[in-house]
Amino acid sequence: MRLIRIMCRERKSSFSMAHKLEQLSYEFNVLDTLPTSALAIFIVATYGEGEPTDNATNLLDFLNTPTPSFSLGCSSIQNLNYLIFGLGNSTYEHFCATSRLLDSRLQSLQAKRIGPLGEGDDDGSLEEDYLAWKDGIWVSLEKELGWIEGNAAAVPDFEVRELKLSLTKDTTTNHGKEKVYLGELSQQALLSTRGIHDAKNPFIAPILKTRELFQADDRNCIAMEFDISGSGMKYQTGDHVGIWPLNPDREVERFLRVLNLDEKRDQAIEIISLDPALAKVPTPAPTTYESVLRYYLDISQLASRQTIHSFARFAPSEKARDVLERLGTDKDAYHSEVAEKGLRLAEVLILAAGDSLTAPPGSDQISV
């Protein structure tokens, strides 16, 4: 589903076309009713001995009958234009078997595949496999369906509203009477009575102490004690803990500076999705700019080529835009200048602007 959202956002921004996102929760016999201007996208995974996932089994069972019962009584689906991207692992014998089987059956029913069959290898880089396939797809869409890629105006997925709220006092807003989220994981955590702790209302347990049990060249083992006093819970055999990662101060400070939000870090905000089908709000509300960057977004991972490319149109200068475009489209440049150095997104944006990573976060040397 995430991959479909990415493709639809790219279609919206690249082609200035309306879009409609539908999950595969429909009657398969209506495939013969789709107009030739429509495009069906199948994202299909393979597991085990070449078996489909549970949510793809019904589709394959329907299509693999000798004469599928399409709604209009058609024996073929010549009207259907489709894309397929398969997910698998090349260390298994039946790599992407499900997507290959689906593609073969659709073509035998005279459906038309647009562009090459995409295959993502989990043993390598799914993202790079997707990007290589996607780049060829846009060319095929222009040739087969007349979709001409251009520089459409940026269409936002979210609206950020700055709110007049105190960070410490209860305030009545359109959300009701509540506090600002400053890293909490549930609404219950904001209340004076925390309620019962469970997967949706986790207890944040501080670490009391850790000790090394043994250490080898390639791994180590740590015993860790947590303080669950005040939680109302008692440890039972089989209980487990979740890791709640925080972004380090340096990365948070870099991002605040790059986005010119250093002086607004404590501003209370609400993030609204402008297209809920494509963009799910990744944070609770209300929260603050700093809390979003510290607790709710992963800004510490390696900057992906696709993310870098998406920032190019918002670059502060033509030079910075050219750098981001190059890193976002040139696989070799990305690997040598970003991946091999382990650069995070804020670091890439700083370098694109021509500033040094040695400048301390918050320094005026960082361009915005």
PDB file of C-alpha atoms in Angstrom, residues 355-361:
ATOM      1  CA  ASP A 355      27.834  24.413   3.522  1.00  0.00           C
ATOM      2  CA  SER A 356      30.236  22.349   5.606  1.00  0.00           C
ATOM      3  CA  LEU A 357      29.123  19.489   7.817  1.00  0.00           C
ATOM      4  CA  THR A 358      31.766  20.593  10.298  1.00  0.00           C
ATOM      5  CA  ALA A 359      29.763  23.732  11.052  1.00  0.00           C
ATOM      6  CA  PRO A 360      28.093  23.218  14.441  1.00  0.00           C
ATOM      7  CA  PRO A 361      24.300  22.833  14.391  1.00  0.00           C
TER       8      PRO A 361
END
